[in-house]
PDB file of C-alpha atoms in Angstrom:
ATOM      1  CA  MET A 176      -8.172  32.417  16.080  1.00 51.00           C
ATOM      2  CA  PRO A 177      -6.225  31.794  12.623  1.00 64.00           C
ATOM      3  CA  ARG A 178      -4.017  29.110  14.680  1.00 69.00           C
ATOM      4  CA  ILE A 179      -7.225  27.272  15.755  1.00 75.00           C
ATOM      5  CA  HIS A 180      -8.479  27.245  12.554  1.00 83.00           C
ATOM      6  CA  PHE A 181      -5.062  25.808  11.053  1.00 86.00           C
ATOM      7  CA  GLN A 182      -5.269  23.075  13.839  1.00 87.00           C
ATOM      8  CA  GLN A 183      -8.695  22.393  12.536  1.00 91.00           C
ATOM      9  CA  GLN A 184      -7.509  21.988   8.665  1.00 92.00           C
ATOM     10  CA  LEU A 185      -4.671  19.954   9.714  1.00 92.00           C
ATOM     11  CA  ALA A 186      -7.087  17.415  11.838  1.00 93.00           C
ATOM     12  CA  GLU A 187      -9.472  17.326   8.843  1.00 95.00           C
ATOM     13  CA  LEU A 188      -6.535  16.327   6.347  1.00 95.00           C
ATOM     14  CA  LYS A 189      -5.466  13.860   9.095  1.00 94.00           C
ATOM     15  CA  ASP A 190      -9.225  12.254   8.976  1.00 95.00           C
ATOM     16  CA  LYS A 191      -8.818  12.240   4.976  1.00 95.00           C
ATOM     17  CA  ILE A 192      -6.056  10.529   4.844  1.00 95.00           C
ATOM     18  CA  LEU A 193      -7.023   8.325   7.233  1.00 95.00           C
ATOM     19  CA  ALA A 194      -9.820   7.306   5.556  1.00 95.00           C
ATOM     20  CA  MET A 195      -7.999   6.868   2.097  1.00 95.00           C
ATOM     21  CA  ALA A 196      -5.842   4.899   4.010  1.00 95.00           C
ATOM     22  CA  ALA A 197      -8.343   2.415   5.188  1.00 94.00           C
ATOM     23  CA  LEU A 198      -9.805   2.323   1.606  1.00 96.00           C
ATOM     24  CA  ALA A 199      -6.479   1.449   0.133  1.00 96.00           C
ATOM     25  CA  GLN A 200      -6.568  -1.146   2.869  1.00 94.00           C
ATOM     26  CA  GLN A 201     -10.016  -2.873   1.882  1.00 95.00           C
ATOM     27  CA  THR A 202      -8.979  -2.797  -1.646  1.00 97.00           C
ATOM     28  CA  VAL A 203      -6.081  -5.030  -1.244  1.00 97.00           C
ATOM     29  CA  GLU A 204      -8.139  -7.748   0.708  1.00 96.00           C
ATOM     30  CA  THR A 205     -10.483  -7.494  -2.163  1.00 97.00           C
ATOM     31  CA  ALA A 206      -8.297  -7.983  -4.923  1.00 97.00           C
ATOM     32  CA  VAL A 207      -6.538 -11.107  -3.230  1.00 97.00           C
ATOM     33  CA  ASP A 208     -10.292 -12.477  -2.488  1.00 97.00           C
ATOM     34  CA  ALA A 209     -11.234 -11.557  -5.941  1.00 97.00           C
ATOM     35  CA  TYR A 210      -8.113 -13.797  -7.341  1.00 95.00           C
ATOM     36  CA  ILE A 211      -8.549 -16.465  -4.894  1.00 94.00           C
ATOM     37  CA  GLN A 212     -12.427 -16.773  -5.349  1.00 94.00           C
ATOM     38  CA  ARG A 213     -12.256 -15.708  -9.595  1.00 93.00           C
ATOM     39  CA  ASP A 214     -14.753 -13.344  -8.886  1.00 95.00           C
ATOM     40  CA  GLU A 215     -15.200 -10.699 -11.460  1.00 95.00           C
ATOM     41  CA  ARG A 216     -17.937  -9.039  -8.976  1.00 97.00           C
ATOM     42  CA  LEU A 217     -15.466  -8.278  -6.820  1.00 97.00           C
ATOM     43  CA  CYS A 218     -12.843  -7.254  -9.367  1.00 97.00           C
ATOM     44  CA  GLN A 219     -15.366  -4.386 -10.330  1.00 97.00           C
ATOM     45  CA  TYR A 220     -15.665  -3.607  -6.307  1.00 97.00           C
ATOM     46  CA  VAL A 221     -11.567  -2.919  -6.696  1.00 98.00           C
ATOM     47  CA  ARG A 222     -12.102  -0.844  -9.939  1.00 97.00           C
ATOM     48  CA  ASP A 223     -14.383   1.312  -8.105  1.00 98.00           C
ATOM     49  CA  ASN A 224     -12.294   1.396  -5.469  1.00 97.00           C
ATOM     50  CA  GLU A 225      -9.512   2.456  -6.751  1.00 97.00           C
ATOM     51  CA  THR A 226     -11.185   5.094  -9.159  1.00 97.00           C
ATOM     52  CA  ALA A 227     -12.116   6.346  -5.345  1.00 97.00           C
ATOM     53  CA  ILE A 228      -8.560   6.345  -4.469  1.00 97.00           C
ATOM     54  CA  ASN A 229      -7.635   8.361  -7.192  1.00 97.00           C
ATOM     55  CA  ALA A 230     -10.363  11.149  -6.897  1.00 97.00           C
ATOM     56  CA  ALA A 231      -9.342  11.181  -2.678  1.00 96.00           C
ATOM     57  CA  GLN A 232      -5.602  11.515  -4.099  1.00 96.00           C
ATOM     58  CA  ARG A 233      -6.107  14.573  -5.819  1.00 96.00           C
ATOM     59  CA  ALA A 234      -8.418  16.202  -3.445  1.00 96.00           C
ATOM     60  CA  LEU A 235      -5.805  15.557  -0.903  1.00 96.00           C
ATOM     61  CA  ASP A 236      -2.664  16.851  -3.083  1.00 96.00           C
ATOM     62  CA  GLU A 237      -5.063  20.297  -3.535  1.00 96.00           C
ATOM     63  CA  MET A 238      -5.774  20.565   0.523  1.00 95.00           C
ATOM     64  CA  ALA A 239      -2.261  19.922   1.434  1.00 95.00           C
ATOM     65  CA  TYR A 240      -0.404  22.386  -0.883  1.00 94.00           C
ATOM     66  CA  GLU A 241      -3.114  24.796  -0.304  1.00 93.00           C
ATOM     67  CA  LEU A 242      -2.056  24.672   3.220  1.00 91.00           C
ATOM     68  CA  LEU A 243       1.629  25.035   2.563  1.00 90.00           C
ATOM     69  CA  ALA A 244       0.876  28.033   0.367  1.00 88.00           C
ATOM     70  CA  LYS A 245      -1.487  30.030   2.914  1.00 84.00           C
ATOM     71  CA  GLU A 246      -0.032  28.641   6.368  1.00 75.00           C
ATOM     72  CA  GLN A 247       3.717  28.703   6.072  1.00 77.00           C
ATOM     73  CA  PRO A 248       3.474  25.778   8.810  1.00 78.00           C
ATOM     74  CA  MET A 249       6.599  25.532  11.165  1.00 81.00           C
ATOM     75  CA  ALA A 250       8.300  22.583  12.215  1.00 81.00           C
ATOM     76  CA  ILE A 251       6.433  19.507  13.240  1.00 85.00           C
ATOM     77  CA  ASP A 252       3.022  20.957  11.265  1.00 90.00           C
ATOM     78  CA  LEU A 253       5.283  21.119   7.967  1.00 91.00           C
ATOM     79  CA  ARG A 254       6.906  18.047   8.343  1.00 93.00           C
ATOM     80  CA  PHE A 255       3.090  16.609   8.824  1.00 93.00           C
ATOM     81  CA  ILE A 256       1.769  18.044   5.510  1.00 94.00           C
ATOM     82  CA  LEU A 257       4.824  16.690   3.753  1.00 94.00           C
ATOM     83  CA  ALA A 258       4.237  13.191   5.292  1.00 95.00           C
ATOM     84  CA  VAL A 259       0.834  13.364   3.955  1.00 95.00           C
ATOM     85  CA  ILE A 260       1.528  14.434   0.562  1.00 96.00           C
ATOM     86  CA  LYS A 261       4.071  11.612   0.566  1.00 96.00           C
ATOM     87  CA  ILE A 262       1.679   8.994   1.807  1.00 97.00           C
ATOM     88  CA  ASN A 263      -1.030  10.150  -0.327  1.00 96.00           C
ATOM     89  CA  GLY A 264       1.482   8.987  -3.291  1.00 97.00           C
ATOM     90  CA  ASP A 265       1.713   5.810  -1.789  1.00 97.00           C
ATOM     91  CA  LEU A 266      -1.629   4.827  -1.009  1.00 97.00           C
ATOM     92  CA  GLU A 267      -2.558   5.721  -4.716  1.00 97.00           C
ATOM     93  CA  ARG A 268      -0.061   3.180  -5.809  1.00 98.00           C
ATOM     94  CA  ILE A 269      -1.276   0.644  -3.376  1.00 98.00           C
ATOM     95  CA  GLY A 270      -4.541   1.332  -5.334  1.00 97.00           C
ATOM     96  CA  ASP A 271      -3.158   0.915  -8.540  1.00 97.00           C
ATOM     97  CA  GLN A 272      -1.444  -2.725  -7.397  1.00 98.00           C
ATOM     98  CA  SER A 273      -4.631  -4.087  -6.361  1.00 98.00           C
ATOM     99  CA  MET A 274      -6.149  -3.038  -9.797  1.00 97.00           C
ATOM    100  CA  ASN A 275      -2.961  -4.984 -11.600  1.00 97.00           C
ATOM    101  CA  ILE A 276      -4.176  -7.809  -9.001  1.00 97.00           C
ATOM    102  CA  ALA A 277      -7.457  -7.596 -10.378  1.00 97.00           C
ATOM    103  CA  ARG A 278      -6.651  -7.445 -14.011  1.00 96.00           C
ATOM    104  CA  ARG A 279      -4.597 -10.765 -13.290  1.00 94.00           C
ATOM    105  CA  THR A 280      -8.003 -12.296 -12.178  1.00 95.00           C
ATOM    106  CA  LEU A 281      -9.908 -11.462 -15.053  1.00 95.00           C
ATOM    107  CA  ASP A 282      -6.614 -12.669 -17.427  1.00 91.00           C
ATOM    108  CA  MET A 283      -7.840 -15.951 -15.218  1.00 89.00           C
ATOM    109  CA  GLN A 284     -11.579 -16.058 -16.228  1.00 88.00           C
ATOM    110  CA  GLY A 285     -11.966 -18.918 -18.815  1.00 85.00           C
ATOM    111  CA  LYS A 286      -8.719 -20.623 -17.727  1.00 85.00           C
ATOM    112  CA  GLU A 287      -8.171 -24.151 -15.785  1.00 87.00           C
ATOM    113  CA  ALA A 288      -8.204 -23.220 -12.152  1.00 85.00           C
ATOM    114  CA  VAL A 289      -4.863 -24.549 -10.969  1.00 89.00           C
ATOM    115  CA  ASP A 290      -3.902 -25.159  -7.343  1.00 91.00           C
ATOM    116  CA  LEU A 291      -0.648 -22.915  -7.117  1.00 94.00           C
ATOM    117  CA  PRO A 292       1.914 -23.828  -4.339  1.00 94.00           C
ATOM    118  CA  VAL A 293       2.031 -20.060  -3.103  1.00 96.00           C
ATOM    119  CA  ASP A 294      -0.151 -18.909   0.134  1.00 95.00           C
ATOM    120  CA  PHE A 295      -1.666 -15.795  -1.931  1.00 96.00           C
ATOM    121  CA  ALA A 296      -4.068 -15.431   1.295  1.00 95.00           C
ATOM    122  CA  GLY A 297      -1.412 -15.558   3.575  1.00 96.00           C
ATOM    123  CA  MET A 298       0.420 -13.211   1.897  1.00 96.00           C
ATOM    124  CA  GLY A 299      -2.390 -10.928   1.098  1.00 96.00           C
ATOM    125  CA  GLU A 300      -3.056 -10.648   4.844  1.00 95.00           C
ATOM    126  CA  PHE A 301       0.184 -10.060   5.903  1.00 96.00           C
ATOM    127  CA  ALA A 302       0.249  -6.930   3.594  1.00 96.00           C
ATOM    128  CA  GLY A 303      -2.986  -5.862   4.810  1.00 94.00           C
ATOM    129  CA  ARG A 304      -1.696  -6.258   8.251  1.00 95.00           C
ATOM    130  CA  MET A 305       1.229  -3.738   7.350  1.00 97.00           C
ATOM    131  CA  ILE A 306      -1.080  -1.059   5.805  1.00 96.00           C
ATOM    132  CA  ARG A 307      -3.390  -1.490   8.836  1.00 95.00           C
ATOM    133  CA  THR A 308      -0.189  -1.168  11.455  1.00 97.00           C
ATOM    134  CA  ALA A 309       0.980   1.648   9.234  1.00 96.00           C
ATOM    135  CA  ILE A 310      -2.309   3.395   9.694  1.00 93.00           C
ATOM    136  CA  GLN A 311      -2.237   2.926  13.244  1.00 95.00           C
ATOM    137  CA  ALA A 312       1.007   4.485  13.722  1.00 96.00           C
ATOM    138  CA  LEU A 313      -0.169   7.412  11.374  1.00 94.00           C
ATOM    139  CA  LEU A 314      -3.368   7.652  13.780  1.00 93.00           C
ATOM    140  CA  GLU A 315      -1.478   7.577  16.860  1.00 95.00           C
ATOM    141  CA  GLY A 316       1.462   9.280  16.058  1.00 94.00           C
ATOM    142  CA  ASP A 317       3.583   6.560  16.925  1.00 96.00           C
ATOM    143  CA  ALA A 318       7.057   6.218  15.594  1.00 96.00           C
ATOM    144  CA  GLN A 319       7.765   2.782  17.617  1.00 96.00           C
ATOM    145  CA  ILE A 320       4.369   1.146  15.924  1.00 97.00           C
ATOM    146  CA  ALA A 321       5.781   2.623  12.660  1.00 97.00           C
ATOM    147  CA  GLU A 322       9.396   1.168  13.001  1.00 97.00           C
ATOM    148  CA  SER A 323       7.645  -2.420  13.549  1.00 97.00           C
ATOM    149  CA  VAL A 324       6.455  -2.062  10.328  1.00 97.00           C
ATOM    150  CA  ILE A 325       9.345  -1.829   8.716  1.00 96.00           C
ATOM    151  CA  THR A 326      10.824  -4.899  10.530  1.00 96.00           C
ATOM    152  CA  MET A 327       7.963  -6.746   8.709  1.00 96.00           C
ATOM    153  CA  ASP A 328       8.977  -6.044   5.529  1.00 95.00           C
ATOM    154  CA  ASP A 329      12.137  -8.615   5.642  1.00 95.00           C
ATOM    155  CA  GLU A 330       9.209 -11.322   5.980  1.00 96.00           C
ATOM    156  CA  ILE A 331       6.677 -10.392   3.029  1.00 97.00           C
ATOM    157  CA  ASP A 332      10.132 -10.405   0.965  1.00 97.00           C
ATOM    158  CA  ARG A 333      11.001 -14.146   1.925  1.00 97.00           C
ATOM    159  CA  MET A 334       7.381 -15.021   1.206  1.00 97.00           C
ATOM    160  CA  ASN A 335       7.718 -13.250  -2.345  1.00 97.00           C
ATOM    161  CA  ARG A 336      11.154 -14.984  -2.868  1.00 97.00           C
ATOM    162  CA  ASP A 337       9.469 -18.541  -1.794  1.00 97.00           C
ATOM    163  CA  ALA A 338       6.784 -17.789  -4.364  1.00 97.00           C
ATOM    164  CA  GLN A 339       8.846 -17.052  -7.310  1.00 97.00           C
ATOM    165  CA  THR A 340      10.944 -19.910  -6.864  1.00 97.00           C
ATOM    166  CA  GLN A 341       7.852 -22.412  -6.298  1.00 97.00           C
ATOM    167  CA  LEU A 342       6.278 -20.856  -9.563  1.00 97.00           C
ATOM    168  CA  ILE A 343       9.047 -20.977 -11.756  1.00 97.00           C
ATOM    169  CA  LYS A 344       9.816 -24.528 -10.988  1.00 97.00           C
ATOM    170  CA  LEU A 345       5.649 -25.043 -11.487  1.00 96.00           C
ATOM    171  CA  ILE A 346       6.755 -23.418 -15.166  1.00 96.00           C
ATOM    172  CA  GLN A 347       9.696 -25.904 -15.674  1.00 97.00           C
ATOM    173  CA  THR A 348       7.748 -29.095 -14.499  1.00 96.00           C
ATOM    174  CA  GLU A 349       4.297 -28.154 -16.042  1.00 95.00           C
ATOM    175  CA  PRO A 350       4.695 -26.002 -18.727  1.00 95.00           C
ATOM    176  CA  GLU A 351       1.009 -26.273 -19.694  1.00 94.00           C
ATOM    177  CA  TYR A 352       0.082 -24.107 -16.506  1.00 94.00           C
ATOM    178  CA  THR A 353       2.680 -21.395 -17.742  1.00 95.00           C
ATOM    179  CA  GLN A 354      -0.325 -18.803 -17.869  1.00 93.00           C
ATOM    180  CA  GLN A 355      -1.445 -19.199 -14.655  1.00 94.00           C
ATOM    181  CA  ALA A 356       1.960 -19.124 -13.029  1.00 96.00           C
ATOM    182  CA  LEU A 357       2.750 -16.193 -14.920  1.00 95.00           C
ATOM    183  CA  ASN A 358      -0.106 -14.579 -13.185  1.00 95.00           C
ATOM    184  CA  GLY A 359       0.799 -15.855  -9.739  1.00 96.00           C
ATOM    185  CA  LEU A 360       4.335 -14.181  -9.978  1.00 97.00           C
ATOM    186  CA  LEU A 361       2.847 -11.304 -10.821  1.00 97.00           C
ATOM    187  CA  ILE A 362       0.440 -11.221  -8.339  1.00 97.00           C
ATOM    188  CA  SER A 363       3.082 -12.280  -5.282  1.00 97.00           C
ATOM    189  CA  ARG A 364       5.502  -9.292  -6.929  1.00 97.00           C
ATOM    190  CA  GLY A 365       2.587  -6.832  -6.482  1.00 97.00           C
ATOM    191  CA  LEU A 366       1.418  -7.903  -2.885  1.00 98.00           C
ATOM    192  CA  GLU A 367       5.656  -7.319  -1.974  1.00 97.00           C
ATOM    193  CA  ARG A 368       4.909  -4.022  -3.760  1.00 97.00           C
ATOM    194  CA  ILE A 369       1.803  -2.922  -1.582  1.00 98.00           C
ATOM    195  CA  ALA A 370       3.853  -4.146   1.465  1.00 97.00           C
ATOM    196  CA  ASP A 371       6.858  -1.560   0.490  1.00 97.00           C
ATOM    197  CA  HIS A 372       4.560   1.033   0.042  1.00 98.00           C
ATOM    198  CA  ALA A 373       3.263   0.345   3.467  1.00 98.00           C
ATOM    199  CA  SER A 374       6.781   0.798   5.218  1.00 97.00           C
ATOM    200  CA  ASN A 375       7.394   3.819   2.895  1.00 97.00           C
ATOM    201  CA  ILE A 376       4.167   5.345   4.942  1.00 97.00           C
ATOM    202  CA  ALA A 377       5.488   4.088   7.952  1.00 97.00           C
ATOM    203  CA  THR A 378       8.951   5.928   7.406  1.00 96.00           C
ATOM    204  CA  ASP A 379       6.818   8.979   6.558  1.00 96.00           C
ATOM    205  CA  VAL A 380       5.174   9.023   9.875  1.00 96.00           C
ATOM    206  CA  ILE A 381       8.581   8.556  11.796  1.00 96.00           C
ATOM    207  CA  PHE A 382       9.792  11.414   9.550  1.00 94.00           C
ATOM    208  CA  TRP A 383       6.824  13.167  10.919  1.00 94.00           C
ATOM    209  CA  VAL A 384       7.110  12.589  14.560  1.00 93.00           C
ATOM    210  CA  ARG A 385      10.690  12.778  14.734  1.00 91.00           C
ATOM    211  CA  GLY A 386      12.076  14.671  11.883  1.00 87.00           C
ATOM    212  CA  ALA A 387      14.237  12.028  10.936  1.00 67.00           C
ATOM    213  CA  ASP A 388      14.265  10.703   7.119  1.00 64.00           C
ATOM    214  CA  VAL A 389      14.538   7.069   7.721  1.00 58.00           C
ATOM    215  CA  ARG A 390      14.704   6.129   4.116  1.00 55.00           C
ATOM    216  CA  HIS A 391      18.086   8.149   3.806  1.00 51.00           C
ATOM    217  CA  GLN A 392      19.361   6.259   6.876  1.00 52.00           C
ATOM    218  CA  LEU A 393      18.254   2.836   5.283  1.00 48.00           C
ATOM    219  CA  SER A 394      19.949   3.401   2.099  1.00 43.00           C
ATOM    220  CA  MET A 395      22.961   4.678   3.700  1.00 39.00           C
ATOM    221  CA  ALA A 396      23.310   1.281   6.102  1.00 40.00           C
ATOM    222  CA  VAL A 397      22.908  -0.938   2.666  1.00 37.00           C
ATOM    223  CA  ASP A 398      25.755   1.242   0.995  1.00 36.00           C
TER     224      ASP A 398
END
């Protein structure tokens, strides 16, 4: 009976992290829409979501650490709880990055709208797809799906580099738009960081399913 109760608690923990992940994904997409549309109401929606994500993070951490302390789980269950704790942190930082995008949007209110040479909608959609795929990997416990998220990271890195190049060129050629371009640089960098957190989530899924620390392997490969 205690084992059945423990598995129910694990299922509840998984449901909570999936709900938080869905909220984080929605927050990213809303932040990008807010910037593209220069919509202050959407910025407030992002702020509300970020507050909800922070509250969910605290509740999830409390639940996960309580399970670790009371149940002393073994093997795959232990890895799952540890993965949830790490994923929880990445989701909270996705919320932070989304709020940063909303702040950049608010900074632009009252300034001339400039058609920057960057596909922010495309970058946002790609980052959102990485989060959605990482969520799917977590939902299904599928390491192969998680690996596909990691391979996607190179593309958003390329998109960010291209954006940085184009925006720096704009500052040099049309310095009157420096403020708008600087905000664009920060938003592009924020979307790249959001994608990094999606990759982190994917590596944590692999750790849970296979017991393999992919982050360590990747750092060894770079060295």
